[in-house]
Each structure stands twice: as structure tokens, then as C-alpha cells.
Coordinates of C-alpha atoms and ligand atoms in Angstrom, one line a residue:
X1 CA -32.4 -5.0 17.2
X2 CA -31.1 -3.4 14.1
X3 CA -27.3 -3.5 13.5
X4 CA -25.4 0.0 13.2
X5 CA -23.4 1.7 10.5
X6 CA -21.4 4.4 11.3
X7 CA -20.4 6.8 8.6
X8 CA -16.8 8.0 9.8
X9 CA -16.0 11.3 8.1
X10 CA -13.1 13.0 8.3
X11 CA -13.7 16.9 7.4
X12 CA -11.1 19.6 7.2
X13 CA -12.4 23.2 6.0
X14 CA -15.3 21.6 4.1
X15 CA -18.4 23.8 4.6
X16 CA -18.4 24.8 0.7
X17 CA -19.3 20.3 0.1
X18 CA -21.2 19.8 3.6
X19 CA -24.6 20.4 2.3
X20 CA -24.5 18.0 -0.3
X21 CA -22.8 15.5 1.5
X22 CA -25.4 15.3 4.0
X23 CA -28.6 15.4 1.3
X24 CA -26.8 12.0 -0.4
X25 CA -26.2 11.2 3.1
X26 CA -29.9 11.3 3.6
X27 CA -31.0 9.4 0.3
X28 CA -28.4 6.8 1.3
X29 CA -29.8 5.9 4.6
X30 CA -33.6 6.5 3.3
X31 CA -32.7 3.6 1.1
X32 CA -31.2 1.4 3.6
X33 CA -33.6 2.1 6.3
X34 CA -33.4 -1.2 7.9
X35 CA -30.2 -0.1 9.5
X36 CA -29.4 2.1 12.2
X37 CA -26.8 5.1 11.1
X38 CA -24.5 7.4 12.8
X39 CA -22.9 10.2 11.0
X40 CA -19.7 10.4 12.4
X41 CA -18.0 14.1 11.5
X42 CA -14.2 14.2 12.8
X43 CA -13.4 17.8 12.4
X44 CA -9.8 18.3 12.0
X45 CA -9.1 21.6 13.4
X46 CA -11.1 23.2 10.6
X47 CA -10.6 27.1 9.9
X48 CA -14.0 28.1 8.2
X49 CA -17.2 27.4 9.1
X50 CA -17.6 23.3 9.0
X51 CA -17.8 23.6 13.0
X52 CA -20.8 25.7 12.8
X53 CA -22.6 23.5 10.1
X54 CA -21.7 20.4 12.0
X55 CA -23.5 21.4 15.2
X56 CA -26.2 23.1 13.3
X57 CA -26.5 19.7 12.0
X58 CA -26.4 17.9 15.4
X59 CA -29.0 19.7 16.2
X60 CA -31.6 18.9 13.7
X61 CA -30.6 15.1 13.3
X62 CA -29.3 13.5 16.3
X63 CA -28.0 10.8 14.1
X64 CA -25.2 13.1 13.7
X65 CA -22.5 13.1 16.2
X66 CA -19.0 15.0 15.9
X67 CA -15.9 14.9 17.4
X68 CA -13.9 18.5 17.2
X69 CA -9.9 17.8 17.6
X70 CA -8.0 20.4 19.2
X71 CA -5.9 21.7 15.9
X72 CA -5.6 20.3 12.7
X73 CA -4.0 16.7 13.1
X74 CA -4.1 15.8 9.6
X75 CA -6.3 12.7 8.1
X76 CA -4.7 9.9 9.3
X77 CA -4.9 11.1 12.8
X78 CA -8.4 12.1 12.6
X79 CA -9.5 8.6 11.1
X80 CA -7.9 6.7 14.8
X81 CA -10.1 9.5 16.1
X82 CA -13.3 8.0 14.6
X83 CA -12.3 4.8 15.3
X84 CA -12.3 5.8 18.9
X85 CA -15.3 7.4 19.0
X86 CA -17.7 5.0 16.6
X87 CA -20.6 3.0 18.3
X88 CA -21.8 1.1 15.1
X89 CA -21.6 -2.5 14.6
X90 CA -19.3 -1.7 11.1
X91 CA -18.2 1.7 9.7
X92 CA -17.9 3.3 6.5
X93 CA -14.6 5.7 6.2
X94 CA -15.7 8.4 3.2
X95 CA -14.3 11.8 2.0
X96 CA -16.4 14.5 2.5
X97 CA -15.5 15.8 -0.9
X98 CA -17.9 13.4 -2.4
X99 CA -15.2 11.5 -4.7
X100 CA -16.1 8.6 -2.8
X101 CA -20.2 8.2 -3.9
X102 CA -22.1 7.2 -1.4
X103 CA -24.2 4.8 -3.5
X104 CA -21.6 2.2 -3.4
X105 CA -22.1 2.0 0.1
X106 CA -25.4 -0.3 -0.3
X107 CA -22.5 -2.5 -2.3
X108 CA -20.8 -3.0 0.5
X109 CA -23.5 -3.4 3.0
X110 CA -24.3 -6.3 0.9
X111 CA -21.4 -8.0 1.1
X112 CA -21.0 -7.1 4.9
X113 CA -24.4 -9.0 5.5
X114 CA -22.4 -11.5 3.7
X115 CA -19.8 -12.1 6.3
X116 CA -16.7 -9.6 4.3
X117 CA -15.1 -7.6 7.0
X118 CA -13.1 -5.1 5.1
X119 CA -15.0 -4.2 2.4
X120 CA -12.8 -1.8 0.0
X121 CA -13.6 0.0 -3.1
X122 CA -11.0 0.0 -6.4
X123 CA -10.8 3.2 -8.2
X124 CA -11.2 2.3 -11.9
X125 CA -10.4 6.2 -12.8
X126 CA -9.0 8.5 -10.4
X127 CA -11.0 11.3 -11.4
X128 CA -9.1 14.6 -11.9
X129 CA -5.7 15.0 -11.0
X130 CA -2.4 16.2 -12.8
X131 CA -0.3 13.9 -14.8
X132 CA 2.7 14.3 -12.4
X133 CA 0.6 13.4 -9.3
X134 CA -1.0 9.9 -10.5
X135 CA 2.6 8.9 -12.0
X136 CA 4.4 9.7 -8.8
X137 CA 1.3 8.0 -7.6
X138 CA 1.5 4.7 -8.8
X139 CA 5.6 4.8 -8.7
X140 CA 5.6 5.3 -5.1
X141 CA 3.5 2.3 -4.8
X142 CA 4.8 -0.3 -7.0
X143 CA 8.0 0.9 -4.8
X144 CA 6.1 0.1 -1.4
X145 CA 4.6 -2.8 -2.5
X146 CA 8.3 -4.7 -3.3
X147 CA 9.7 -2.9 0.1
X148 CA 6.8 -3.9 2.7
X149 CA 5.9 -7.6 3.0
X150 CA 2.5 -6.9 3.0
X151 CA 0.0 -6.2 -0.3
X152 CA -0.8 -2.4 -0.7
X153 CA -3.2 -2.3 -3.4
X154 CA -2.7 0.3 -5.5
X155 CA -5.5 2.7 -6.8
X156 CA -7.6 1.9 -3.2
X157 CA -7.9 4.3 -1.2
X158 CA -9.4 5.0 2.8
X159 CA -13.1 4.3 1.3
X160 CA -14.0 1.2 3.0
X161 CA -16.4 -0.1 5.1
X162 CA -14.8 -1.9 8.1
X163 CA -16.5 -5.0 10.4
X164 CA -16.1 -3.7 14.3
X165 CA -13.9 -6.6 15.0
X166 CA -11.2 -4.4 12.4
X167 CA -12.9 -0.9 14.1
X168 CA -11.8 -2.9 17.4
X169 CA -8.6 -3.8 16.2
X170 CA -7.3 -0.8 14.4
X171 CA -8.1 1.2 17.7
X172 CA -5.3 -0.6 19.5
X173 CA -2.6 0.2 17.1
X174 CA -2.1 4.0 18.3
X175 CA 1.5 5.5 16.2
X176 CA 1.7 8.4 15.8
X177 CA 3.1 8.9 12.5
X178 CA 0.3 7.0 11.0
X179 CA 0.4 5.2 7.5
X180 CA -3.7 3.8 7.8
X181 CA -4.1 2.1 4.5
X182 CA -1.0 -0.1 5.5
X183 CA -2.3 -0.7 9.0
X184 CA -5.5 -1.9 6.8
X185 CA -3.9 -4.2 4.6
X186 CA -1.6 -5.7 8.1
X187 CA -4.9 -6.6 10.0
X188 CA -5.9 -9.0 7.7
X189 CA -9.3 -10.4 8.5
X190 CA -11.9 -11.0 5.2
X191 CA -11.3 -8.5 2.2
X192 CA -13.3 -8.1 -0.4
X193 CA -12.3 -5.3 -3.1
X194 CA -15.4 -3.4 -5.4
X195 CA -14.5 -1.1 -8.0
X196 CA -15.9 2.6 -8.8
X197 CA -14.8 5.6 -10.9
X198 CA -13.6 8.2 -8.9
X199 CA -15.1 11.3 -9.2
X200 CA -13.6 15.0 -9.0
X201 CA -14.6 17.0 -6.0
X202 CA -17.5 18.8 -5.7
X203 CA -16.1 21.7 -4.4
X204 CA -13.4 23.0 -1.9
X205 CA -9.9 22.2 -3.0
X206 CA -7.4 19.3 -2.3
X207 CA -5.7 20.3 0.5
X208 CA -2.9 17.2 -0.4
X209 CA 0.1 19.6 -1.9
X210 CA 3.4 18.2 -3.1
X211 CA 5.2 17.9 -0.3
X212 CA 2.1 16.7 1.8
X213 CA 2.0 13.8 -0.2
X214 CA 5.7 13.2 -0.2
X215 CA 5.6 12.8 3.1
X216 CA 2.8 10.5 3.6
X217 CA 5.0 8.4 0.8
X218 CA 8.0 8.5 3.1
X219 CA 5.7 8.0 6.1
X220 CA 4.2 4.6 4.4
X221 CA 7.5 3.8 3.3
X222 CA 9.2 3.9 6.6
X223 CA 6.1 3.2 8.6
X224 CA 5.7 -0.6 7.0
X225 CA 8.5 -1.8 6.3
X226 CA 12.4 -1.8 7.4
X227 CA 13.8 -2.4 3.8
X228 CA 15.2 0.9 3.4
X229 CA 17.6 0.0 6.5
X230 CA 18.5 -3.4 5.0
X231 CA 19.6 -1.3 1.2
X232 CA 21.7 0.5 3.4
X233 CA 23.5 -2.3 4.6
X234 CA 23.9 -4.2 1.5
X235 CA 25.0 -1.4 -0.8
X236 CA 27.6 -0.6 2.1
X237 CA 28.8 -4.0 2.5
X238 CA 28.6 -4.1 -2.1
X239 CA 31.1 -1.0 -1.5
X240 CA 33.1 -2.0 1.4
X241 CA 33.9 -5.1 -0.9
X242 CA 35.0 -3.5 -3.9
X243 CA 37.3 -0.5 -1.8
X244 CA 38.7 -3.6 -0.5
X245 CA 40.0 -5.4 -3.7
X246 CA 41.0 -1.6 -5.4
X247 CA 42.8 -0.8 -2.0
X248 CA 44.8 -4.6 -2.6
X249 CA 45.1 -3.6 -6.0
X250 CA 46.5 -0.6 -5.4
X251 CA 48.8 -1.8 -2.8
X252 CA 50.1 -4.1 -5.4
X253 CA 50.5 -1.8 -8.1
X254 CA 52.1 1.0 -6.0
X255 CA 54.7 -2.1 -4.1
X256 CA 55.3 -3.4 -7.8
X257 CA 56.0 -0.1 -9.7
X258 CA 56.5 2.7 -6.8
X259 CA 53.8 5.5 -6.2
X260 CA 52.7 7.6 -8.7
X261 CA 50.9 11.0 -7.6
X262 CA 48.9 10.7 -10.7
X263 CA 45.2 9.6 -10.0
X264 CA 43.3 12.5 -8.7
X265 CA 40.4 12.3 -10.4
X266 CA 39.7 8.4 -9.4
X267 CA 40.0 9.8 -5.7
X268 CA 38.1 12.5 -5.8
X269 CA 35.2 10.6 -7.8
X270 CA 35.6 8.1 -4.9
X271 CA 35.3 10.5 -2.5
X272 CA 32.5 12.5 -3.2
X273 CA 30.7 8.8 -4.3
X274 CA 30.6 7.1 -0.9
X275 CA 30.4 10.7 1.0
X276 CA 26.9 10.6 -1.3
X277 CA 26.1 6.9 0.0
X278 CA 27.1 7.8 3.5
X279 CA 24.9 10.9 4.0
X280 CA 22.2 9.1 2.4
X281 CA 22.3 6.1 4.6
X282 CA 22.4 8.6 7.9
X283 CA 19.3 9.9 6.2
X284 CA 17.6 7.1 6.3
X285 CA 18.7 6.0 9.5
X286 CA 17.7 9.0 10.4
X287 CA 14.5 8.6 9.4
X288 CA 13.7 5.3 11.6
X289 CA 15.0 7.3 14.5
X290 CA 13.1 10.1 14.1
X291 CA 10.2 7.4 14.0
X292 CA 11.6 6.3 17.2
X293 CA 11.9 9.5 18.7
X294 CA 8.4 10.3 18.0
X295 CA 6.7 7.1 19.5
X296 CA 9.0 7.2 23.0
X297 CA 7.4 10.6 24.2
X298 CA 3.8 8.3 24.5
X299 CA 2.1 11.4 23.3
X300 CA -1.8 10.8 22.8
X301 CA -2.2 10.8 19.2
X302 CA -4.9 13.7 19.1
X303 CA -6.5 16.1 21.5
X304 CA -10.3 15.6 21.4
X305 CA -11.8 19.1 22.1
X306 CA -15.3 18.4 22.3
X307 CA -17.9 15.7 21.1
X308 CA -21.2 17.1 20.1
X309 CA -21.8 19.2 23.1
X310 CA -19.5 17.8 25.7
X311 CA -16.2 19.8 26.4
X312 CA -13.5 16.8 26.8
X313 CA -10.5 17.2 29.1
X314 CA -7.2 15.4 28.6
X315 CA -8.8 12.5 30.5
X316 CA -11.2 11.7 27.6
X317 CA -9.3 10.6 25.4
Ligands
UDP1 N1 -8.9 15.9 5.6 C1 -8.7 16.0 7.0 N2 -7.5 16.6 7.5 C2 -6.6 17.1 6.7 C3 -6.8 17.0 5.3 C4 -7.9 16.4 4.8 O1 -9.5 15.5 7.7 O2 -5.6 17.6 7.2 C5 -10.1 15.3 5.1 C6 -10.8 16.1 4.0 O3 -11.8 17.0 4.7 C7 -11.6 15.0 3.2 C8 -10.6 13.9 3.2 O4 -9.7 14.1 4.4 O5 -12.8 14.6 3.8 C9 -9.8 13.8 2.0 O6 -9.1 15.0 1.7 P1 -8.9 15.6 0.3 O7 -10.1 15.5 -0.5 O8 -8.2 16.9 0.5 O9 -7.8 14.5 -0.3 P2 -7.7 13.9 -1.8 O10 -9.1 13.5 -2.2 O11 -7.2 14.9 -2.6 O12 -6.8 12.7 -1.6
MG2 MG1 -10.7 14.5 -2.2

């Protein structure tokens, strides 16, 4: 029997990109015809048309499955999504938007045959994007990769093709609040990195803005590692220590030449200093409760509407 390869696509408004996608999906798997495929379309609570293509396309290639979440649950969610629901014997994560070409996946079925698990593609260029979002970009993870123990590779992205031993894996690790390309790097196995120039998107827009992105940086942050937590404990005990020796020192002083009322600025500098350090550590405590918080209500990470024709109640999924 012929192995399987799921193509696990995540789509959010994306009819404008959905033809082309599926014409290089179609070259792609004319090419590699000694495979089985599933397309596998997560639609994440999409407000245009992509639904209506999608079944469209169901129905003229039965290849095609979908799964429609309830709302919009953002990517990360809808990737567990596709884990759930993918039959093949690996699976290729893509972008709809075609910056990830699908010619690099017969790359990686290559070294899949090979015995890789986690097959993961480099971007050499990042295709468009402004200045300020590729240097917060690459900050943000030289910052992660000293905070978390593990390696977070920086310029790799969710393009990978995945082994069903990781598919099988990755489905048991169900947060919430999900930070994917650092539950990627935590589950080990076989990695093997290939490198490609990113390309822009063919049409649509990025639907990443500012504060999208600064989230997902706080969520990988906080998501992988505990460090924050432990720079909250040093810097107070760095601060506790040296209030100490200027409270003695002032002790001293004010036993060896009486009190003086001068000083005011020193006080309130002090003040407003470790009121700063103080609100900032509750923040970040803050932060891991929330966390906390969030994973204690056991809330099913996403509501599966349908999948291809099938209406799915809460029991589904
Ligand atoms: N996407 C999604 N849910 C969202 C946002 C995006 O499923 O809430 C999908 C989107 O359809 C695309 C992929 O995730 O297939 C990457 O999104 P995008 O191209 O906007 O991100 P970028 O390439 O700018 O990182
Ligand atoms: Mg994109």
C-alpha cells in the first residue's frame, strides 16, 4: 500500500489565493504520484467566501477534506485542529498564501523516505515585510532562544513536514494558549532543516498586525519557558540587597550626625524605581497566572463545526 501525505492547511479568509493554491497543489501531487494525498483545509472561522470554495472543492476531488471551526480560533489553534483530524502516514503544515512553495515539498518527501521526522524549511529571505517587523522579528527570538532551554530556530517557520509519530505526539499536548513552533522544537525526534526564499503573498493580506504578533511573542515567551519568573526574583533579591546596606548606611549616618530632612530627591527616585520593578514583576506574574487560569477551566481547545459534510456536536471533538 502506498504511504499517505497529508497537506494540513490552515486558511483564514483566503478565497482571493485558493485557486492557485490548489493548481500547485495539483502539479505537486501529479509529480509525486506514488503517494497517496489528502488536502487537509482547517478553516478558521473564515468571513468571505473560502467555505464555499472549500466544499466546492470537496466535491470535485475527494482528496480534499475540511474541517470548519466554529469562529475564528486563530492559527495555532487551527493547526492542533489538523493534527486531530489528519489520516496520512506524515503531514505537511503550509500557508495558504503560497509564501511557503510547494515544490520544496518533494525536498522533504525525500528526506522523509530517508527516515527525518521533522523535516523543516530555513527561510534564506523573508520575502516582503517592513523593516520594523523582521527587526522586532529576530530580537524577540534571539531573546527566546537565551530564556527557553530549548533551540528555537530563528527564520523557520510552521512549514514542515511532520513523521505521524510527531502528528501523534503533538496531538497529546492540548494548551490552550498555544506557542506550536516551541512545542516543535520540545518533541525532539529526527530534525532535518532545508532552506528556501520566502516569497511575498500572492494575494490577500497578512492578517498578523502589531499587536497580533506581540502577543504570540509574549505567548512564546511565557509559554516555553519560566525565566521571566526567575528575573523577577533575582532583580528583587539584587534590590532587596542594596536597600539593605543604604538603609544601614543611613542608619549610621543619621545615629552619627542626627537627621537631616534634606534628601528628597534620593527618596522619591527610590520610590518611584522599585514601585516600577514591583508593578512589572506583578505583570509578569500575572502573566503565568493568567496562563494558569486559562488551562484550569479544561476548555476544548476549538469547536469543530463540521468536517466535509458531517455536522459535529460537542462530542466530536
Ligand atoms: N491563518 C489562520 N487563522 C488566523 C490567521 C491566519 O488560519 O487567525 C492562516 C492563514 O490563512 C494562512 C496562515 O495562517 O494560511 C498564515 O497566515 P498569514 O499569511 O496571514 O501569516 P504570515 O505569513 O504573515 O505570517
Ligand atoms: Mg503569509
Amino acid at each position: 500500500m502506498s504511504k499517505k501525505v497529508t497537506l494540513l492547511i490552515p486558511v483564514y479568509n483566503e478565497e482571493k489565493v485558493l485557486p492557485e493554491l490548489y493548481l500547485r497543489l495539483q502539479e505537486l501531487i501529479g509529480r509525486n504520484n506514488g503517494y497517496e494525498w489528502e488536502i487537509l483545509f482547517i478553516n478558521d472561522g473564515s468571513s468571505d467566501h473560502t467555505l464555499e470554495q472549500l466544499r466546492r472543492m470537496r466535491k470535485d476531488d475527494p482528496r480534499v477534506n475540511y474541517v470548519n471551526l466554529s469562529r475564528n480560533f486563530g492559527k495555532e489553534v487551527a493547526m492542533l485542529a489538523g493534527f486531530d483530524y489528519c489520516t496520512g502516514d506524515c503531514c505537511v503544515v503550509m500557508d495558504a498564501d503560497l509564501q511557503d512553495p510547494p515544490e520544496l515539498i518533494d525536498c522533504m518527501l525525500e528526506y522523509w523516505e530517508q527516515g527525518y521526522d521533522d523535516i523543516y524549511a530555513r527561510r534564506r529571505t523573508r520575502g516582503e515585510e517592513s523593516w520594523l517587523r523582521r527587526h522586532l522579528s529576530l530580537t524577540f527570538y534571539e531573546l527566546l532562544q537565551r530564556m527557553s532551554k530549548i533551540d528555537i530556530l530563528p527564520n523557520v517557520g510552521d512549514f514542515r513536514l511532520l513523521d505521524r509519530r510527531c502528528i501523534l505526539t503533538l496531538r497529546r499536548m492540548r494548551e490552550r494558549e498555544r506557542y506550536t513552533k516551541g512545542l516543535f522544537s520540545w518533541i525532539g525526534y529526527n530534525k532535518k532543516g532545508i532552506e528556501f526564499d520566502r516569497g511575498n503573498r500572492r494575494a490577500g493580506r497578512s492578517s498578523w498586525s502589531f499587536f497580533k504578533l506581540l502577543n504570540l511573542a509574549i505567548e512564546g515567551i511565557t509559554s516555553s519557558s519560566t525565566s521571566p519568573l526567575r528575573i523577577a526574583t533575582v532583580s528583587g533579591i539584587l534590590f532587596a540587597t542594596v536597600s539593605f546596606l543604604y538603609a544601614i548606611y543611613f542608619l549610621t549616618k543619621t545615629i552619627l550626625y542626627g537627621d537631616q530632612a534634606a534628601g528628597f530627591p534620593t527618596l522619591i527616585i527610590t520610590i518611584l524605581f522599585l514601585g516600577g520593578i514591583q508593578l512589572l514583576s506583578l505583570g509578569v506574574i500575572g502573566e503565568y497566572i493568567g496562563r494558569i487560569f486559562k488551562e484550569t477551566k479544561q476548555r476544548p481547545a476549538y469547536i469543530a463545526s463540521d468536517y466535509n459534510e458531517e455536522k459535529l456536536g460537542y462530542d466530536n471533538t
